[in-house]
mmCIF file of C-alpha atoms in Angstrom:
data_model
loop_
_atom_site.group_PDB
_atom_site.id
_atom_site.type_symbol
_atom_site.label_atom_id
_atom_site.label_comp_id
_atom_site.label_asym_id
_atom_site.label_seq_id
_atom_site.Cartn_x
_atom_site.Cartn_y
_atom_site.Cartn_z
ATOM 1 C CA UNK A 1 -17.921 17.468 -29.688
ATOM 2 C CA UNK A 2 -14.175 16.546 -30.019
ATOM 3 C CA UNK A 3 -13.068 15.820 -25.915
ATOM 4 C CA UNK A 4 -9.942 13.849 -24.471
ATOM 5 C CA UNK A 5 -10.869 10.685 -23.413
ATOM 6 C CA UNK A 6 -8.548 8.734 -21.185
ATOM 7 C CA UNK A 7 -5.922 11.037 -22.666
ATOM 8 C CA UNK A 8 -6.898 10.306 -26.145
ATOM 9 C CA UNK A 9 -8.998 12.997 -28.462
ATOM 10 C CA UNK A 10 -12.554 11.413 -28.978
ATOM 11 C CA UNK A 11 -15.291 12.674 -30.751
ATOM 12 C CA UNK A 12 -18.284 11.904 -29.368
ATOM 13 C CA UNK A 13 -22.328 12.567 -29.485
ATOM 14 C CA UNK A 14 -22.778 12.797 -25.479
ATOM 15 C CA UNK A 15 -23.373 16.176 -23.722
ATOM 16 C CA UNK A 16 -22.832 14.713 -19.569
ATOM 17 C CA UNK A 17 -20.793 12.215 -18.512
ATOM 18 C CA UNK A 18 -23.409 9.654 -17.294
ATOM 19 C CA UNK A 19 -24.075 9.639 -21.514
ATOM 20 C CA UNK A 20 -20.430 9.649 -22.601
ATOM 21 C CA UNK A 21 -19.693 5.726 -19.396
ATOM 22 C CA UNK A 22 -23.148 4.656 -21.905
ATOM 23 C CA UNK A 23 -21.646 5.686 -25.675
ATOM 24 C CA UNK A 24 -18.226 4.474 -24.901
ATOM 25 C CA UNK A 25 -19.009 1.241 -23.515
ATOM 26 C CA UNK A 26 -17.916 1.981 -19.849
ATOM 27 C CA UNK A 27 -19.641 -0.039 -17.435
ATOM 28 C CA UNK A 28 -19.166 -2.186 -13.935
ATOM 29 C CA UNK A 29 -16.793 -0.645 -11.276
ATOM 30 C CA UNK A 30 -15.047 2.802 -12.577
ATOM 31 C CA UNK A 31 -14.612 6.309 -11.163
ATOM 32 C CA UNK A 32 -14.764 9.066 -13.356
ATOM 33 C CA UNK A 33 -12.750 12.144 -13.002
ATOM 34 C CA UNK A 34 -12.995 15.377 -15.242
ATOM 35 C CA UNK A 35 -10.451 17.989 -15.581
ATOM 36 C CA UNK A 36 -8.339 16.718 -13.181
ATOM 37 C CA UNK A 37 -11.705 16.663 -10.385
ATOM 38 C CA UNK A 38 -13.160 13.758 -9.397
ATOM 39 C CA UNK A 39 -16.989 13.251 -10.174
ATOM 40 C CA UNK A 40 -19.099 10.738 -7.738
ATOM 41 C CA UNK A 41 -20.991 8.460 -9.672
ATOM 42 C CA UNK A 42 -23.942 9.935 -8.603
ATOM 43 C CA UNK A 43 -23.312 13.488 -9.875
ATOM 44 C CA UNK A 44 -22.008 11.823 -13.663
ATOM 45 C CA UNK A 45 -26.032 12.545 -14.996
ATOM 46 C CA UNK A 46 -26.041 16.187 -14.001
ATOM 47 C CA UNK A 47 -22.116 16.705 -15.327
ATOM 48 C CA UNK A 48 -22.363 18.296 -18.432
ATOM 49 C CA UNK A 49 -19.223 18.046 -20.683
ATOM 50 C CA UNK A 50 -18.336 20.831 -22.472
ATOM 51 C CA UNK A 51 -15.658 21.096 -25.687
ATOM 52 C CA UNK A 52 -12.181 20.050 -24.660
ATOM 53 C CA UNK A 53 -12.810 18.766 -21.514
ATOM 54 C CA UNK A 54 -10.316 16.048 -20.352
ATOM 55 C CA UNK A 55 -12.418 13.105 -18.934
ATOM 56 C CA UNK A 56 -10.696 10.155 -16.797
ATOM 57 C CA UNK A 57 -12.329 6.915 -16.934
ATOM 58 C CA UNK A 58 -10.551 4.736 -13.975
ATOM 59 C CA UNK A 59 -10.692 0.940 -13.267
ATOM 60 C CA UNK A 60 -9.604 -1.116 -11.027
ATOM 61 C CA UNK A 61 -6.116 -2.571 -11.605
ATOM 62 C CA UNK A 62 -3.314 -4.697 -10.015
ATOM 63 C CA UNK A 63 -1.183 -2.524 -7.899
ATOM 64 C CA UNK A 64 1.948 -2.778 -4.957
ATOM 65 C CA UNK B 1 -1.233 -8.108 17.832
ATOM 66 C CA UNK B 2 -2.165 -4.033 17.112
ATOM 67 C CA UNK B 3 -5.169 -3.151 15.479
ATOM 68 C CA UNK B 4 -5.492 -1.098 11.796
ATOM 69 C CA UNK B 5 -7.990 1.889 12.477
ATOM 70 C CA UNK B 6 -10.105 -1.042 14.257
ATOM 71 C CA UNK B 7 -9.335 -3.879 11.993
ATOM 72 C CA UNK B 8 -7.316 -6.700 13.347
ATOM 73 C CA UNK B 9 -5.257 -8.688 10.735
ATOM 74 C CA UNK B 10 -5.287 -12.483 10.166
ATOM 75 C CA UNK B 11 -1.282 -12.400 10.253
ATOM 76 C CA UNK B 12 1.172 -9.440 8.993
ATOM 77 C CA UNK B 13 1.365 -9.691 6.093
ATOM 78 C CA UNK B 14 -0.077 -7.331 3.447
ATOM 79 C CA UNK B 15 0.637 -8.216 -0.623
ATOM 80 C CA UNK B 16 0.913 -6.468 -3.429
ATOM 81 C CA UNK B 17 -1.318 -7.606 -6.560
ATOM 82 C CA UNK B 18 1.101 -6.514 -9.177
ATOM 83 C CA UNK B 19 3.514 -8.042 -11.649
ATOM 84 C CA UNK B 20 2.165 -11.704 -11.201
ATOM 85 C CA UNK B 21 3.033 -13.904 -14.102
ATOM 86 C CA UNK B 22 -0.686 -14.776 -14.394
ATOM 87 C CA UNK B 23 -3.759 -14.134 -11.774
ATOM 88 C CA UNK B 24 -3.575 -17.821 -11.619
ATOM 89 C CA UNK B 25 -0.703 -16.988 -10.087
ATOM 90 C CA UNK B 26 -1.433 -14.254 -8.175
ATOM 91 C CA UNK B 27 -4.495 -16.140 -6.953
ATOM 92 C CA UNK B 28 -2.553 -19.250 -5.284
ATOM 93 C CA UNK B 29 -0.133 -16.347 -3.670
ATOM 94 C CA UNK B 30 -3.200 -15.041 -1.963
ATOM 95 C CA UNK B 31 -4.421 -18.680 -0.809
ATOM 96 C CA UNK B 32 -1.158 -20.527 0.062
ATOM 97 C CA UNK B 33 0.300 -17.362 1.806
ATOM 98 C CA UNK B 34 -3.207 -16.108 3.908
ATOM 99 C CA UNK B 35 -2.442 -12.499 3.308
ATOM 100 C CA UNK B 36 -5.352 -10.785 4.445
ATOM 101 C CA UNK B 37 -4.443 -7.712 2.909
ATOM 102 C CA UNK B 38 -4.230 -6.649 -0.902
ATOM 103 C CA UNK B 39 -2.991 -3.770 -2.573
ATOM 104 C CA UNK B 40 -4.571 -2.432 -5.535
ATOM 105 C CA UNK B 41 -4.814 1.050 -7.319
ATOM 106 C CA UNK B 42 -6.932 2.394 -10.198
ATOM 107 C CA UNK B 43 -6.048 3.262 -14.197
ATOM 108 C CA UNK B 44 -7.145 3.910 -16.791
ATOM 109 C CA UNK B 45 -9.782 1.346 -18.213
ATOM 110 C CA UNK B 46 -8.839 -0.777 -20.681
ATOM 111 C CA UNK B 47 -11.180 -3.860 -20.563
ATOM 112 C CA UNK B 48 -9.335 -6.231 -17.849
ATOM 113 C CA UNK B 49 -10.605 -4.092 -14.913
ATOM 114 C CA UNK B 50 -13.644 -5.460 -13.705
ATOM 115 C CA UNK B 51 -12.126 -9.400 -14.201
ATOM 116 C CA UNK B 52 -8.838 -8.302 -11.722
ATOM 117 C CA UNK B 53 -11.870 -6.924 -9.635
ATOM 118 C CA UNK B 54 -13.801 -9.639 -9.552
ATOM 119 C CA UNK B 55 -11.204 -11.936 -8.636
ATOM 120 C CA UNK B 56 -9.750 -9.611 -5.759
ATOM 121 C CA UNK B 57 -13.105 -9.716 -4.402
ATOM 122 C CA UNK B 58 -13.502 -13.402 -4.208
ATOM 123 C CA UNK B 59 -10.408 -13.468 -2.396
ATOM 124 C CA UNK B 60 -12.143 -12.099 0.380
ATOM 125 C CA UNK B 61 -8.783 -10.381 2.173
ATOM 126 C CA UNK B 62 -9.054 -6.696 3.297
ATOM 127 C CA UNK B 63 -8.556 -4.251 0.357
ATOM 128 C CA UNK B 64 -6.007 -1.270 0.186
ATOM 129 C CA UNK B 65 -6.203 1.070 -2.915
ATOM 130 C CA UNK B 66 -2.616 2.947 -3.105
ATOM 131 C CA UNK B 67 -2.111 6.437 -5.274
ATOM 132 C CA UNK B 68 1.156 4.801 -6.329
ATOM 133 C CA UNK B 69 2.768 7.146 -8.996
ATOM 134 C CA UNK B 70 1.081 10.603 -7.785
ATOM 135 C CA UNK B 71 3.548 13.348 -7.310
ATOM 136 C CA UNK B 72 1.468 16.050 -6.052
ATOM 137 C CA UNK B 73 -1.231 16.535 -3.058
ATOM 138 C CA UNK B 74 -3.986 17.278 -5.882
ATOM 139 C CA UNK B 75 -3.500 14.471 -7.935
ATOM 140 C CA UNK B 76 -3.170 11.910 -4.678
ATOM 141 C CA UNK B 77 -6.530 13.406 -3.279
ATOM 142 C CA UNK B 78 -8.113 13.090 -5.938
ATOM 143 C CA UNK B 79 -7.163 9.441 -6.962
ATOM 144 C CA UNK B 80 -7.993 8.532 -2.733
ATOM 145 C CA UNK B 81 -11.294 9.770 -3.594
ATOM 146 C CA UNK B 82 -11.539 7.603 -6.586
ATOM 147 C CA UNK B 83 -10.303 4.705 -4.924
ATOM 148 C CA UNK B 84 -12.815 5.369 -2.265
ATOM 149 C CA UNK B 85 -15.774 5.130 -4.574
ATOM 150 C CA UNK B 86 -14.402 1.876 -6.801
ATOM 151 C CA UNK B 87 -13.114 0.182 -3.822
ATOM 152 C CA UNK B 88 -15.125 1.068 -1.338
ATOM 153 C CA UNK B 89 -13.032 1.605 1.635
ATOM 154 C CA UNK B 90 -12.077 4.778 3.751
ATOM 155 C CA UNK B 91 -8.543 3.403 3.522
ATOM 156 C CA UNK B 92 -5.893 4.361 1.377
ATOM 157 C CA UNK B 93 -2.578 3.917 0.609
ATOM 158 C CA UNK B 94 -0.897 7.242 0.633
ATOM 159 C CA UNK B 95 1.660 7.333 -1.947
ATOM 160 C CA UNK B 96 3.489 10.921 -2.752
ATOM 161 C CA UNK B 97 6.584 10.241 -4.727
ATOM 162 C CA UNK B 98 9.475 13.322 -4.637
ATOM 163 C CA UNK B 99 12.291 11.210 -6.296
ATOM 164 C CA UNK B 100 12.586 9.473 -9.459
ATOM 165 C CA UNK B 101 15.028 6.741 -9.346
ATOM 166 C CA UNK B 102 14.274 5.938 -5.878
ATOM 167 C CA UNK B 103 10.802 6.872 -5.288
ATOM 168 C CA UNK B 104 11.329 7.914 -2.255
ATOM 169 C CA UNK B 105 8.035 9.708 -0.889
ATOM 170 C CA UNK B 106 7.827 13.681 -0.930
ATOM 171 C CA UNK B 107 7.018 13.962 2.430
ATOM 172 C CA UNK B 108 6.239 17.922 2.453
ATOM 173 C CA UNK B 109 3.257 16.868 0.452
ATOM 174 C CA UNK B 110 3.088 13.481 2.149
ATOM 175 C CA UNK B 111 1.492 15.365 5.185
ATOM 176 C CA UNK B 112 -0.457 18.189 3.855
ATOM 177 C CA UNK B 113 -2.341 15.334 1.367
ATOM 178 C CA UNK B 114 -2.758 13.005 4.708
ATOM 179 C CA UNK B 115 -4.484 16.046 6.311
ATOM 180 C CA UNK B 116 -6.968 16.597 3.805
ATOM 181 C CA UNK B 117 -7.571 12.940 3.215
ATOM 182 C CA UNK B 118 -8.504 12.475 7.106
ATOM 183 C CA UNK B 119 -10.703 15.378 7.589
ATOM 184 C CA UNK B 120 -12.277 13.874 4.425
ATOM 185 C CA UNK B 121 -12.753 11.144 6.416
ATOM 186 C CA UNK B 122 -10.231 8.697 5.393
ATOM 187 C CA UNK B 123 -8.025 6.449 7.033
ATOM 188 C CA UNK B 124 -4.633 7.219 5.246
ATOM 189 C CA UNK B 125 -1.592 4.498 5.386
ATOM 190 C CA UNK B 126 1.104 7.069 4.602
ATOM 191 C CA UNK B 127 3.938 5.533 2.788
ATOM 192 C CA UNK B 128 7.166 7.326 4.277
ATOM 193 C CA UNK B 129 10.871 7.166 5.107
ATOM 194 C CA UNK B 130 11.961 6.540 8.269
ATOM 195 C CA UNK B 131 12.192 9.871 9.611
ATOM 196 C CA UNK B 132 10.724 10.526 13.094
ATOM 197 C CA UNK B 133 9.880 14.437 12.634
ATOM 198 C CA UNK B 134 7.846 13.298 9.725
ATOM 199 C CA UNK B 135 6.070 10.173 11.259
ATOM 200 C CA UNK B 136 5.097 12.712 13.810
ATOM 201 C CA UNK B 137 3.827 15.381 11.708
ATOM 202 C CA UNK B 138 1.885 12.827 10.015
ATOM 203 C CA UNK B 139 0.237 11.738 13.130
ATOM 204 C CA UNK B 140 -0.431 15.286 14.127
ATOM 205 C CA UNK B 141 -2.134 15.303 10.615
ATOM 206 C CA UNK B 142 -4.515 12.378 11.370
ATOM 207 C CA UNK B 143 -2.392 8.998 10.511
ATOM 208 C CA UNK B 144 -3.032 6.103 12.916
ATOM 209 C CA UNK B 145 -0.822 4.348 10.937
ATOM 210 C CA UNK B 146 2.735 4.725 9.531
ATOM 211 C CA UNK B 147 4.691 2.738 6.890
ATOM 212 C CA UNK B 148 8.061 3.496 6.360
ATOM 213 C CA UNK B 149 10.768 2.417 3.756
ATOM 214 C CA UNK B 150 12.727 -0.564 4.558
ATOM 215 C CA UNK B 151 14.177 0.192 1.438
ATOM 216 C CA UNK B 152 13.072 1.941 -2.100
ATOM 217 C CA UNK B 153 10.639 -0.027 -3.701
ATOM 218 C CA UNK B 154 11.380 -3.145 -6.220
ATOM 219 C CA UNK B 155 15.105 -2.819 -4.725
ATOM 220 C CA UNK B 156 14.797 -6.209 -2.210
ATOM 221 C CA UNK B 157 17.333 -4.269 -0.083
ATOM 222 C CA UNK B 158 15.610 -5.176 2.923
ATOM 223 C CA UNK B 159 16.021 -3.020 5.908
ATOM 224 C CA UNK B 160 18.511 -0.342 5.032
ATOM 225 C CA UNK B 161 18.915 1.284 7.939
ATOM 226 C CA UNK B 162 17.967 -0.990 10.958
ATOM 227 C CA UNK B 163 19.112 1.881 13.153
ATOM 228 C CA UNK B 164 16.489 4.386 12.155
ATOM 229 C CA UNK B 165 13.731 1.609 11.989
ATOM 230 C CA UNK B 166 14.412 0.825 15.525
ATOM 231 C CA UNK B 167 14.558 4.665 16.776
ATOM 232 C CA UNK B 168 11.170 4.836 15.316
ATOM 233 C CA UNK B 169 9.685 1.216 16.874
ATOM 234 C CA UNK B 170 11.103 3.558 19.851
ATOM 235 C CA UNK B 171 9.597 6.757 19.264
ATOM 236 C CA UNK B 172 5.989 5.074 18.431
ATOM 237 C CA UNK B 173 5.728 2.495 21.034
ATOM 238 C CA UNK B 174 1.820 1.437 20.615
ATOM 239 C CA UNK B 175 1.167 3.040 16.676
ATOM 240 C CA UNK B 176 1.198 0.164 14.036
ATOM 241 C CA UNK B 177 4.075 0.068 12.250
ATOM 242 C CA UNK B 178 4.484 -1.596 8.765
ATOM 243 C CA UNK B 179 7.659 -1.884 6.745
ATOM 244 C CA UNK B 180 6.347 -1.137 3.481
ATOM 245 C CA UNK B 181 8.587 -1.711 0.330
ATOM 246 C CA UNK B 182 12.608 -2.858 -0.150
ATOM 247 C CA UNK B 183 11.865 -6.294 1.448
ATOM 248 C CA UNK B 184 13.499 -8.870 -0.992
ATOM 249 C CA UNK B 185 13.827 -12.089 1.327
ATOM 250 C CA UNK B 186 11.935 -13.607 3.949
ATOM 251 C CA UNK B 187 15.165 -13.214 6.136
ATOM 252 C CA UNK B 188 14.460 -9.103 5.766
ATOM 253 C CA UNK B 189 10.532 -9.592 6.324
ATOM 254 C CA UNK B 190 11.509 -11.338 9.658
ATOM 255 C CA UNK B 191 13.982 -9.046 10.812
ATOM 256 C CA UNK B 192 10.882 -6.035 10.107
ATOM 257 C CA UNK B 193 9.506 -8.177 12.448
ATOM 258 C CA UNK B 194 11.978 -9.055 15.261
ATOM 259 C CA UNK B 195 12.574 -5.356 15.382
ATOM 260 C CA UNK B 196 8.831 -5.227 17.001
ATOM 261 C CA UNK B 197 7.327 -4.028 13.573
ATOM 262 C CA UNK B 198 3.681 -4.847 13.271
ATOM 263 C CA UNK B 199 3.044 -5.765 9.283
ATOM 264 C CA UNK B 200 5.361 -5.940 6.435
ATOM 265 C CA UNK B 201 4.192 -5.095 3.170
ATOM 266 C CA UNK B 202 5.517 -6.345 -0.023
ATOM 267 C CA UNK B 203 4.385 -7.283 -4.036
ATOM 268 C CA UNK B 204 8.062 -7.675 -6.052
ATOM 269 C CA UNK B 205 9.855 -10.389 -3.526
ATOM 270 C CA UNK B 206 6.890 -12.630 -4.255
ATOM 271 C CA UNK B 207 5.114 -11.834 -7.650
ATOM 272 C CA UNK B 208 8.908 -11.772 -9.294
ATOM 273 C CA UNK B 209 10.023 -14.800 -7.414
ATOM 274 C CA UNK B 210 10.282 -17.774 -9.665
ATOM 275 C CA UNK B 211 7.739 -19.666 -7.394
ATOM 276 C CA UNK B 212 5.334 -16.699 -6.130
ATOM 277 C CA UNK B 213 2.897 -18.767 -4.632
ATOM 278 C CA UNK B 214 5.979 -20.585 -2.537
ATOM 279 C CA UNK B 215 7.208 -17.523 -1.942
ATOM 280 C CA UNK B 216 3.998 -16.037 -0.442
ATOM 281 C CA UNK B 217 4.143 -18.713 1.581
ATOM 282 C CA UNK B 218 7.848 -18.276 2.773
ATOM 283 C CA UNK B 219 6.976 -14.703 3.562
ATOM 284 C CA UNK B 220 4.103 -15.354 5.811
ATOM 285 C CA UNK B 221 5.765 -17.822 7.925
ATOM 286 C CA UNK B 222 8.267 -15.489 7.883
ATOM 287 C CA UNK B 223 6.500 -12.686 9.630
ATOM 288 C CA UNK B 224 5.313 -15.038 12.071
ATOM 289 C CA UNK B 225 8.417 -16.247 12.998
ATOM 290 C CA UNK B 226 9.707 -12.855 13.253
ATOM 291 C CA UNK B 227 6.627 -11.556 14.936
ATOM 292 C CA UNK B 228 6.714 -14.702 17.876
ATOM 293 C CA UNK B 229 10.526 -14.341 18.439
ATOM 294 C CA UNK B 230 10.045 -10.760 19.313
ATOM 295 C CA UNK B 231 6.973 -11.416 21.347
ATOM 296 C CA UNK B 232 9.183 -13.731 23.298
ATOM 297 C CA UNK B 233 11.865 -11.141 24.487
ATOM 298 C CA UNK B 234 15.185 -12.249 22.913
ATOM 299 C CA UNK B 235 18.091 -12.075 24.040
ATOM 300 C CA UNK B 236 21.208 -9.298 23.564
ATOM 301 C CA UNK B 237 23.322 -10.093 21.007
ATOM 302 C CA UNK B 238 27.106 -10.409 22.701
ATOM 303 C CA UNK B 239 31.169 -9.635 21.363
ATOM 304 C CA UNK B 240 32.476 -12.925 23.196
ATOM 305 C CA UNK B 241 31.384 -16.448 23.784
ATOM 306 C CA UNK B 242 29.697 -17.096 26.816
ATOM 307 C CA UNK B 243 29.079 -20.812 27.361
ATOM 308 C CA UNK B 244 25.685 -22.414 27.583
ATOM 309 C CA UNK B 245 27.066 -25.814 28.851
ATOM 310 C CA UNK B 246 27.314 -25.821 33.074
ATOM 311 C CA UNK B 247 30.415 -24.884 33.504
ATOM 312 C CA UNK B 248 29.868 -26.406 37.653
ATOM 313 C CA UNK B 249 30.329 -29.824 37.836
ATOM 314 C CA UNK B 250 32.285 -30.041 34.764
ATOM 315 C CA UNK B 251 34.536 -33.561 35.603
ATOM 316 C CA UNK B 252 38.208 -33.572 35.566
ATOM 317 C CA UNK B 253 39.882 -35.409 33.019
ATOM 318 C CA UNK B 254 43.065 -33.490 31.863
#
C-alpha cells in the first residue's frame, strides 16, 4: 500500500498505524497524526490506514 | 512573584532550546542561567528526537511545547494536542503566525485557537502583539496568561514600543505578563522587567551569543535586577537636575 509518510511516498506492508510506528522503526516519545488529525497513542492499534493516507510521525525537537 | 496557571517560577526567565551550537551547549545555558522554563516543539522524526528529549528531561525545568510555524487554528490545535501527548503538559505555547517576514501572530485566529485549546482543557500561553483589545479577547477566551511581542522574533530589537507594553502592564494589573520574543540584550530583558513585566522569554540572544552559557547567565541576573528595581518603586525620571547633595548647610567659600 503506497502512503505518505512524513511527507514522503512509502510503500509499506502495515494496514493500522500501531503496525506502520513497528515496520518503520518508530519508537520512544512520538505523536502520530493522520490526515492532518491527530491520533492518541492509544487509538494507533484500532487506526486503520487506508491507500494514500498522509501519516505524521512527530518527535520531540529543540524549539524557541 | 505571580503564579503560571498555579505554577510559581524559580526566577523569570523562560529559554528557548533552539539554535545552540551543541546541546553541550545548550545544556550549560540551562545550568549556569537556572531557567526553569524550556521551550520545545515537535517535528517530524528523524532519529535525534528522543536524545534532545532525554536531555530536556534531565534538566528538570518546567516544559513548554510551542506550535511555532502554524498558520491556521486547525493546524495549531492539532499540533497542542500533539504536544500534549509527547510532552505531557496541559500547557502550550500558542503560536499563530499571520505575517511572513515578521511573524507577527494572526491574532483573529490567535483567539478562536486559544478558545478551543482551553475548553480542551489546556492552559494556552498565547503569543501576541501588544494590543489591549486582543489581550482581552484572549482572556475572555480562557488565557490566564499573555505574552506579547517586545519585538518580532530573532530581531534583538528589544522593546519596540515601551509605550504600548506599559498601557498593557496597565490594563492587566494582576495577569502574568511575559515579554516573549525581540529581546537581544540583557539591558532589554531588564527593562521587560522594570516595566513590572513578570517573565521574559527568549532562545536567539543566548543560543546565538558567542558565549550562550554566559549569556544565559547575563540574562537571568538580568531579570532579577529588573524584576527587584521595580519591586522597589523607582523613582520618576526628570528634564532638569535636581541635586542630591544638601543644599542647607552648604559653607561659604566664594
Amino acid at each position: 500500500m503506497k502512503i505518505v509518510l512524513n511527507g514522503e511516498p512509502r510503500e509499506v506492508h502495515a494496514t493500522t498505524l500501531s503496525d506502520l510506528l513497528a515496520e518503520c522503526g518508530f519508537s520512544g516519545r512520538v505523536a502520530t497524526a493522520v490526515n492532518e488529525d491527530f491520533v492518541p497513542s492509544s487509538l494507533r492499534v484500532g487506526r486503520a490506514l487506508n491507500e494514500g493516507d498522509r501519516v505524521e510521525i512527530l518527535s520531540p525537537m529543540q524549539g524557541g | 512573584m505571580k503564579r503560571f496557571y498555579g505554577t510559581e517560577l524559580p526566577n523569570p526567565l523562560m529559554l528557548g532550546t533552539a539554535q545552540y551550537p551543541s546541546p553541550a551547549i545548550l545544556e550549560q545555558a540551562f545550568r549556569d542561567s537556572g531557567a526553569g522554563v524550556a521551550t520545545v516543539s515537535l517535528r517530524r522524526e528523524a532519529g535525534a528526537g528522543q536524545t534532545f528529549w532525554q536531555m530536556i528531561r534531565d534538566l528538570s525545568v518546567l516544559i513548554l511545547p510551542n506550535t511555532a510555524g502554524c498558520h491556521t487554528v486547525k493546524e495549531a490545535v492539532t499540533t497542542a494536542h500533539m504536544a500534549r501527548e509527547v510532552f505531557d503538559t496541559k500547557w502550550i505555547k500558542l503560536e499563530l503566525i499571520g505575517h511572513t517576514d515578521s511573524l507577527q501572530p494572526d491574532v483573529f485566529q490567535l483567539v478562536e485557537a486559544a478558545r478551543i485549546l482551553t475548553e480542551d482543557g489546556f492552559q494556552v500561553f498565547p503569543y501576541t502583539t501588544d494590543d489591549l483589545v486582543v489581550g482581552e479577547r484572549l482572556l475572555g477566551a480562557g488565557c490566564e496568561v499573555l505574552m506579547p511581542w517586545g519585538a518580532p522574533i530573532g530581531s534583538g530589537r528589544g522593546l519596540n514600543n515601551e509605550y504600548a507594553l506599559r498601557a498593557m502592564r496597565a490594563e492587566f494589573p494582576d495577569l502574568p505578563l511575559v515579554i516573549d520574543a525581540g529581546v537581544g540584550l540583557p539591558s532589554h530583558a531588564a527593562h521587560a522587567m522594570e516595566l513590572g513585566y513578570d517573565a521574559v522569554l527568549l532562545n536567539t540572544a543566548v543560543a546565538r551569543a558567542g558565549d550562550p552559557a554566559a549569556m544565559a547567565r547575563a540574562m537571568v541576573l538580568a531579570v532579577q535586577a529588573g524584576q527587584l528595581a521595580h519591586q522597589a518603586d523607582p523613582i520618576e525620571a526628570r528634564d532638569m537636575a535636581e541635586p542630591s547633595t544638601p543644599v542647607v548647610g552648604k559653607a561659604f567659600l566664594s
